[in-house]
Coordinates of C-alpha atoms in Angstrom, one line a residue:
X293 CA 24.5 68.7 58.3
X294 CA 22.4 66.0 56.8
X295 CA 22.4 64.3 53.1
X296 CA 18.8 64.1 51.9
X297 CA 18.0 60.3 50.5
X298 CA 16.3 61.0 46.8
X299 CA 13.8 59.0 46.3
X300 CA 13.2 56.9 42.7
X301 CA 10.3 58.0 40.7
X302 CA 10.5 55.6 37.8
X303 CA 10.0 52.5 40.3
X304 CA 6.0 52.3 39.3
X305 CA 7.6 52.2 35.3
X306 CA 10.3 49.7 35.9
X307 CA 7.4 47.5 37.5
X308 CA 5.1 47.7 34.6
X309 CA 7.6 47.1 32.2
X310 CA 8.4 44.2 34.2
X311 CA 5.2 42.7 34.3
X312 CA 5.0 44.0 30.2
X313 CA 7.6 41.7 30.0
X314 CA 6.5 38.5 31.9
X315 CA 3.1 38.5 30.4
X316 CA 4.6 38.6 27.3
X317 CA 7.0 35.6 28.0
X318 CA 4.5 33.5 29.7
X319 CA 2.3 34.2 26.3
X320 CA 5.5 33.0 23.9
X321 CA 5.6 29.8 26.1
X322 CA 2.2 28.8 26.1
X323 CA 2.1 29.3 22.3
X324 CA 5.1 27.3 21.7
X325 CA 4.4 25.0 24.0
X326 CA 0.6 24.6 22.6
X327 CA 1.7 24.6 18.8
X328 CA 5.4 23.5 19.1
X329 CA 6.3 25.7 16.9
X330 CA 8.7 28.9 17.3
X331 CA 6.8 31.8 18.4
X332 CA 7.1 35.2 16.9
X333 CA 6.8 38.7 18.7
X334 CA 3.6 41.1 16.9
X335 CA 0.1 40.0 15.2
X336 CA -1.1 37.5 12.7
X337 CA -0.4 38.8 9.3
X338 CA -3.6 38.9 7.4
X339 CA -2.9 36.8 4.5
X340 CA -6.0 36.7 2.4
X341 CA -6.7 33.3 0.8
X342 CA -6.5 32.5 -2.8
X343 CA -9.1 34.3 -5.2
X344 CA -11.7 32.2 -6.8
X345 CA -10.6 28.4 -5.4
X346 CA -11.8 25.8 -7.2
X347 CA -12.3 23.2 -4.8
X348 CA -13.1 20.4 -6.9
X349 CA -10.0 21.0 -8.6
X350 CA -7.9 20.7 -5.7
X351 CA -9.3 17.6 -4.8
X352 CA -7.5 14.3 -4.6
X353 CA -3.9 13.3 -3.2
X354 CA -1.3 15.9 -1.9
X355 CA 2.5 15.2 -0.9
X356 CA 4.2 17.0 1.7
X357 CA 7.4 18.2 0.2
X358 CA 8.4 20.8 3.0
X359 CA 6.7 22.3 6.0
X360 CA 7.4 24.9 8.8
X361 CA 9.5 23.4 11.7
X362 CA 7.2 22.1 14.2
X363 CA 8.9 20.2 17.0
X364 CA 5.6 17.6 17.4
X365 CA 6.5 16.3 13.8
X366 CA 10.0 16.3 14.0
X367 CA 9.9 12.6 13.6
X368 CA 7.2 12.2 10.7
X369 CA 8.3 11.2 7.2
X370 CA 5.8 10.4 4.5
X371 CA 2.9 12.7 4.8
X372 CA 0.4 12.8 2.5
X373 CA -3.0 14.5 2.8
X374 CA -5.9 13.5 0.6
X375 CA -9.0 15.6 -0.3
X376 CA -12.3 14.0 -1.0
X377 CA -15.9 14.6 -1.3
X378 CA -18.7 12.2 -0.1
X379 CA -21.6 11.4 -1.8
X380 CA -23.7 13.9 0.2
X381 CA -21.5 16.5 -0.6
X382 CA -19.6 16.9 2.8
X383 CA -15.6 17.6 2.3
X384 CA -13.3 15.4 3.7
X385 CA -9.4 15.3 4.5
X386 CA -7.1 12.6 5.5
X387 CA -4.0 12.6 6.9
X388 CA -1.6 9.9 6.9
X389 CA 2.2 10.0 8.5
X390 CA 4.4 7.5 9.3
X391 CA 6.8 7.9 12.6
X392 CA 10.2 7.5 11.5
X393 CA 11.6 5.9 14.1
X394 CA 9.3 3.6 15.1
X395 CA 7.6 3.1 11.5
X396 CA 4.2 3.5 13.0
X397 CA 1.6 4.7 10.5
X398 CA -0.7 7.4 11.7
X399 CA -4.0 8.7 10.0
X400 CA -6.0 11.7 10.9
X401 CA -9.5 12.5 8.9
X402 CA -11.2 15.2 9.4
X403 CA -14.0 17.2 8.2
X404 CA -14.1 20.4 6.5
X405 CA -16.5 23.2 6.9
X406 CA -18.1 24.9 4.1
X407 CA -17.1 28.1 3.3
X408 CA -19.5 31.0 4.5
X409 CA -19.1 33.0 1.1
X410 CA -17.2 32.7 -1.9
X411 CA -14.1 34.9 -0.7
X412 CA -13.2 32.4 1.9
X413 CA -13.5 29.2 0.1
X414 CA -9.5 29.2 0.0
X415 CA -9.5 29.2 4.1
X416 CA -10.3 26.0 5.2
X417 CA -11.7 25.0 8.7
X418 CA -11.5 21.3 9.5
X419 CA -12.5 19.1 12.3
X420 CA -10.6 16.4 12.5
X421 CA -13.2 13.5 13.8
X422 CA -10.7 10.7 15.1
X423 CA -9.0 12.9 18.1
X424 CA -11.6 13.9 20.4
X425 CA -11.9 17.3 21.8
X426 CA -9.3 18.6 19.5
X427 CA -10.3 22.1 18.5
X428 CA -11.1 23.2 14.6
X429 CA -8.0 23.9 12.5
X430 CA -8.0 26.7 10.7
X431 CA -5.2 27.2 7.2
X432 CA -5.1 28.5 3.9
X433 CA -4.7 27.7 0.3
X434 CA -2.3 30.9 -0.6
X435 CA -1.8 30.0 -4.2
X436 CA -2.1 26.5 -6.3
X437 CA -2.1 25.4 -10.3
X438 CA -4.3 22.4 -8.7
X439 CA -1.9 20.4 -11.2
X440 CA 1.5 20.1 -9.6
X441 CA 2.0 22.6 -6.4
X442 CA 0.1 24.7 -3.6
X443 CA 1.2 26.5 -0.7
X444 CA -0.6 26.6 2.3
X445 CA -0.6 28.6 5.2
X446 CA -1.9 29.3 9.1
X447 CA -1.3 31.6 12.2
X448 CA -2.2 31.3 15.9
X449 CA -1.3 33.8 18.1
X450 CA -1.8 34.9 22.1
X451 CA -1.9 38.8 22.4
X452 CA 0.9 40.1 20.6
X453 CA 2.5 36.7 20.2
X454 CA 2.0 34.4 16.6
X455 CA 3.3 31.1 15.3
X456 CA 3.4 30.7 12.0
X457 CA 3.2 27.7 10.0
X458 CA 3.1 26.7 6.2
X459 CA 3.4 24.2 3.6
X460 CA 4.6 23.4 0.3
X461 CA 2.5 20.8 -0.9
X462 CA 2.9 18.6 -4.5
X463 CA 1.1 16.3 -6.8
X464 CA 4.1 14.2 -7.2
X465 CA 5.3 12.4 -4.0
X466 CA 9.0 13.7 -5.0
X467 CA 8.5 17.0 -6.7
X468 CA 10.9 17.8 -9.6
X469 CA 13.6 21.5 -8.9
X470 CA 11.1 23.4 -11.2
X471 CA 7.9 22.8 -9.3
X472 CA 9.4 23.5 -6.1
X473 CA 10.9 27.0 -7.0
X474 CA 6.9 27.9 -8.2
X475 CA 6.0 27.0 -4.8
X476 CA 9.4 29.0 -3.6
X477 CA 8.0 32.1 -5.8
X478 CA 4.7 32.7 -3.7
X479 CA 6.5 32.3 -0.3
X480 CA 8.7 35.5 -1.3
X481 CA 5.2 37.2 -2.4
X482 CA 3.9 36.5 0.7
X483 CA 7.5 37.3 2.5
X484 CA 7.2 33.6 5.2
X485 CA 10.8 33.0 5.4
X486 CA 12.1 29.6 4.2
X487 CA 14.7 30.0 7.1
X488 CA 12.8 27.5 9.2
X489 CA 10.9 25.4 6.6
X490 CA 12.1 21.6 6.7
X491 CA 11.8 18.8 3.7
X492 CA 9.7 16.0 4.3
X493 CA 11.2 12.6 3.6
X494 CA 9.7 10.9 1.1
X495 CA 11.7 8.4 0.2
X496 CA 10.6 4.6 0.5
X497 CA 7.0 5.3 1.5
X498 CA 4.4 2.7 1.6
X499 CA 0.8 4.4 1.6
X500 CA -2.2 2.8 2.3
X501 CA -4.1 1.6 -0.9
X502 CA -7.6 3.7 -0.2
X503 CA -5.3 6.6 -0.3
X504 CA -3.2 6.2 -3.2
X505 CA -6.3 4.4 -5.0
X506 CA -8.2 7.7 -5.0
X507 CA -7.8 9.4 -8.6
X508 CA -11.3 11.1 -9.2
X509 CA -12.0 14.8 -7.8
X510 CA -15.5 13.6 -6.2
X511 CA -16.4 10.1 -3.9
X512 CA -19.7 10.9 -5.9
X513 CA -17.8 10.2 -9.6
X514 CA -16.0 7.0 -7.9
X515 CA -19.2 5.7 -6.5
X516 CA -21.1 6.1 -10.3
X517 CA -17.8 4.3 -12.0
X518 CA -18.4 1.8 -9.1
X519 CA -22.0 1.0 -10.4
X520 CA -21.3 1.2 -13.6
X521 CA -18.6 -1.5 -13.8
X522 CA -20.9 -3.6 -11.0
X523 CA -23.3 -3.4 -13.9
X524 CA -21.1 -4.2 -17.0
X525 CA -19.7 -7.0 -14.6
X526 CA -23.3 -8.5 -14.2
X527 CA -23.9 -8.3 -17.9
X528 CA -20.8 -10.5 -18.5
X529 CA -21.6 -12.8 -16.0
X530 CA -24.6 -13.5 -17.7
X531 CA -23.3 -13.9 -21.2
X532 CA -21.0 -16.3 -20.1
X533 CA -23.9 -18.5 -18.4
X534 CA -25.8 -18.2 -21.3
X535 CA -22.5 -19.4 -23.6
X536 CA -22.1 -22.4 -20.9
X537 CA -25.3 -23.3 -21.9
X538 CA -24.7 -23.3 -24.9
X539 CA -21.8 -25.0 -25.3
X540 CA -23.3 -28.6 -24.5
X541 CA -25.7 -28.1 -27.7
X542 CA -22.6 -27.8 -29.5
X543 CA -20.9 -30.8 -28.1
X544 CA -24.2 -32.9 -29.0
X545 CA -24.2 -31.9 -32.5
X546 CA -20.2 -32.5 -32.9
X547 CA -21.0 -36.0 -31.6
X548 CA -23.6 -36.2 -34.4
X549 CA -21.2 -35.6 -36.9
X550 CA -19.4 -37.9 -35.3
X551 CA -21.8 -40.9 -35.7
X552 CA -22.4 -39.9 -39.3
X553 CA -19.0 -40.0 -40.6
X554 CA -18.4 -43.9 -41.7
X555 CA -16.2 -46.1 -40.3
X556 CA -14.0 -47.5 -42.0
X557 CA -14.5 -52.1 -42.4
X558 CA -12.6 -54.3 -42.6
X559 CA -12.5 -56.9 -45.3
X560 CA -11.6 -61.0 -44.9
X561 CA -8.1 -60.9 -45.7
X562 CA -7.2 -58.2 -43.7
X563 CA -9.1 -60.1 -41.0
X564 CA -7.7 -63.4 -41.6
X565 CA -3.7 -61.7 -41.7
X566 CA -4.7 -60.1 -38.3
X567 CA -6.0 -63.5 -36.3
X568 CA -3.3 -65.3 -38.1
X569 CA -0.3 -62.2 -36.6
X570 CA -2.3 -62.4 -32.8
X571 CA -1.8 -66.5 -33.1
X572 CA 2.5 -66.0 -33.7
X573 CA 2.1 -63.7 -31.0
X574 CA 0.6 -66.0 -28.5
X575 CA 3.1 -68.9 -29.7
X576 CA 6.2 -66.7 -29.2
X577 CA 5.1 -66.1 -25.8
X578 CA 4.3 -69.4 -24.9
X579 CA 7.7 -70.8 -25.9
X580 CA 9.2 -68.0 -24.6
X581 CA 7.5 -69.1 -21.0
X582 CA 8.5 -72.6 -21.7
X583 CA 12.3 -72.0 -21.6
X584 CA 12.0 -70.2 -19.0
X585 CA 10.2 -72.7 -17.2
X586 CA 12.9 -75.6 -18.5
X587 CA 15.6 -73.3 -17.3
X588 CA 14.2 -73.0 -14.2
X589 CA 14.0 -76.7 -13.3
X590 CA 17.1 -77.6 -14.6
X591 CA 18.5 -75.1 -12.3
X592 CA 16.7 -76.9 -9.4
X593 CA 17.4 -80.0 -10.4
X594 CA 21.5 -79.2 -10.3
X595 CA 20.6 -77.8 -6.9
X596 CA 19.3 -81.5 -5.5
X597 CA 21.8 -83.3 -7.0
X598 CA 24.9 -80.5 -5.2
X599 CA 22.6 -81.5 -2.0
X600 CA 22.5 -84.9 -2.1
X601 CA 26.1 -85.6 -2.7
X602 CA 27.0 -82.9 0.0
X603 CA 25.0 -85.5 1.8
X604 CA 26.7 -88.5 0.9
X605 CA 29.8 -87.0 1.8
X606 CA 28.8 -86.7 5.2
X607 CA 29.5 -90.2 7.2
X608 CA 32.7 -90.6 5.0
X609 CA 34.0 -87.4 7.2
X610 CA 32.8 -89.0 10.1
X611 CA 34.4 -92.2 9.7
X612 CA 38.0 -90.3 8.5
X613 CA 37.3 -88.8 11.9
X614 CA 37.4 -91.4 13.6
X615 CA 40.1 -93.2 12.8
X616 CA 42.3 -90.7 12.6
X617 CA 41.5 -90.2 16.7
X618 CA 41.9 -93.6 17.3

């Protein structure tokens, strides 16, 4: 009598799903790891960017408000990105975050692409210039009044593993309740859950002046204002030299007038009552000077005569002295 050993035929499944499995974790940590973000199991939804996006109109300064966790800016406070456009057309971003615990401020500018067509002006592909070797990023502008919120959004993903991130950007470096539930409104159209999103701190933030200095849409519009109030500057300078010279013309003719106005002359009496006032003066003075000077010596005089008798008085006390010893 023998038992017969039965033999597992799901081995060559338990493997694969084994290996199924490690792929798949080794994928999740390389995302997070790469991103630092919290990876997610399936594809990239496919969010399609906002229809007809004005660029120009979403130019300028941005606030963070709130973002989707990301470990690597765990410690930033005060972000602020700000959109320009140079001269020669090219589309520019900037960056700037300040490390809350060390206060170190950070800027990153970048470059952005230009849209291949007109459907994917709302996806934006930057470059940013300062880092080298970093790869493009890629996000979108979901939805935006241009005026006081936009949302914006991106997904990476490895295989069947995607990290999400978003943001929920504002005019206003601290957005009023009302703004922020509009921004709120197209996170539930798009369904990204505001389970993981984070507030930025924006409280006692110093930002650079370039940044906060940038009003217009275009660097093209601040470059022409520039000109403009180099020119209107020039033209004042100008004016004012030719007003300086001027002004000594003025002064010569004042003196003119000056010289032609009469003066006034006096007559012999008035003369006479003046020389006769200047002599009392003069005599006061000199008696005054003599009393002083009659003072003085009969002061010294009193003086020699003290001396002198303190002299005489001398060989007296000596010869008192004297006898009194003997």
């Amino acid at each position: 009598m023998y038992i017969k050993k039965k033999h597992r035929t799901d081995f060559k499944a338990d493997t694969k799903n084994n290996m199924y499995g490690k792929v798949v974790l080794t994928l999740a940590t390389i995302l997070a790891l790469t991103n630092a973000q919290i990876p997610s199991l399936g594809w990239c939804p496919e969010y399609v960017p906002m229809a007809n996006f004005d660029m120009n109109r979403f130019l300028g300064v941005w606030y963070e408000a709130e973002r989707y966790f990301q470990l690597a800016e765990v410690v930033s406070r005060c972000v602020m990105s700000n959109y320009t456009q140079s001269p020669d057309g090219k589309l520019r971003v900037s960056n700037e975050v300040t490390n809350r615990i060390t206060g170190i401020k950070r800027i990153l500018e970048g470059e952005i692409k230009k849209a291949a067509s007109k459907a994917e002006e709302g996806k934006l592909h930057v470059k940013y210039t300062a880092v080298p070797l970093t790869p493009e990023t890629h996000y979108s502008v979901l939805e935006t009044d241009y005026d006081n919120y936009a949302v914006l959004w991106s997904c990476s993903g490895i295989g069947p593993i995607h990290a999400q991130n978003a943001w929920v950007m504002t005019r206003e470096r601290i957005a009023p309740g009302s703004i922020l539930q509009k921004a709120y409104g197209v996170l539930d159209k798009y369904k990204i859950s505001k389970a993981f999103f984070v507030k930025t701190n924006q409280e006692d933030c110093a930002y650079l002046a370039p940044s906060t200095a940038t009003e217009d849409n275009t660097a093209a519009a601040a470059a022409a204002q520039e000109a403009q109030e180099t020119t209107e500057e020039h033209v004042r300078n100008v004016s004012g030299q030719l007003s300086d010279l001027e002004k000594p013309v003025e002064h010569v003719e004042e003196s003119i007038e000056k010289e032609k106005i009469p003066q006034k002359v006096e007559t012999v009496p008035e003369r006479i009552l003046k020389v006769a006032a200047d002599l009392i003066n003069e005599d006061k003075l000199s008696e005054k000077s003599t009393k002083e000077e009659n003072l003085e010596k009969k002061t010294n005089l009193k003086k020699i005569d003290e001396k002198s008798k303190k002299k005489e008085e001398i060989p007296e006390i000596i010869k008192e002295s004297k006898k009194t010893s003997s």
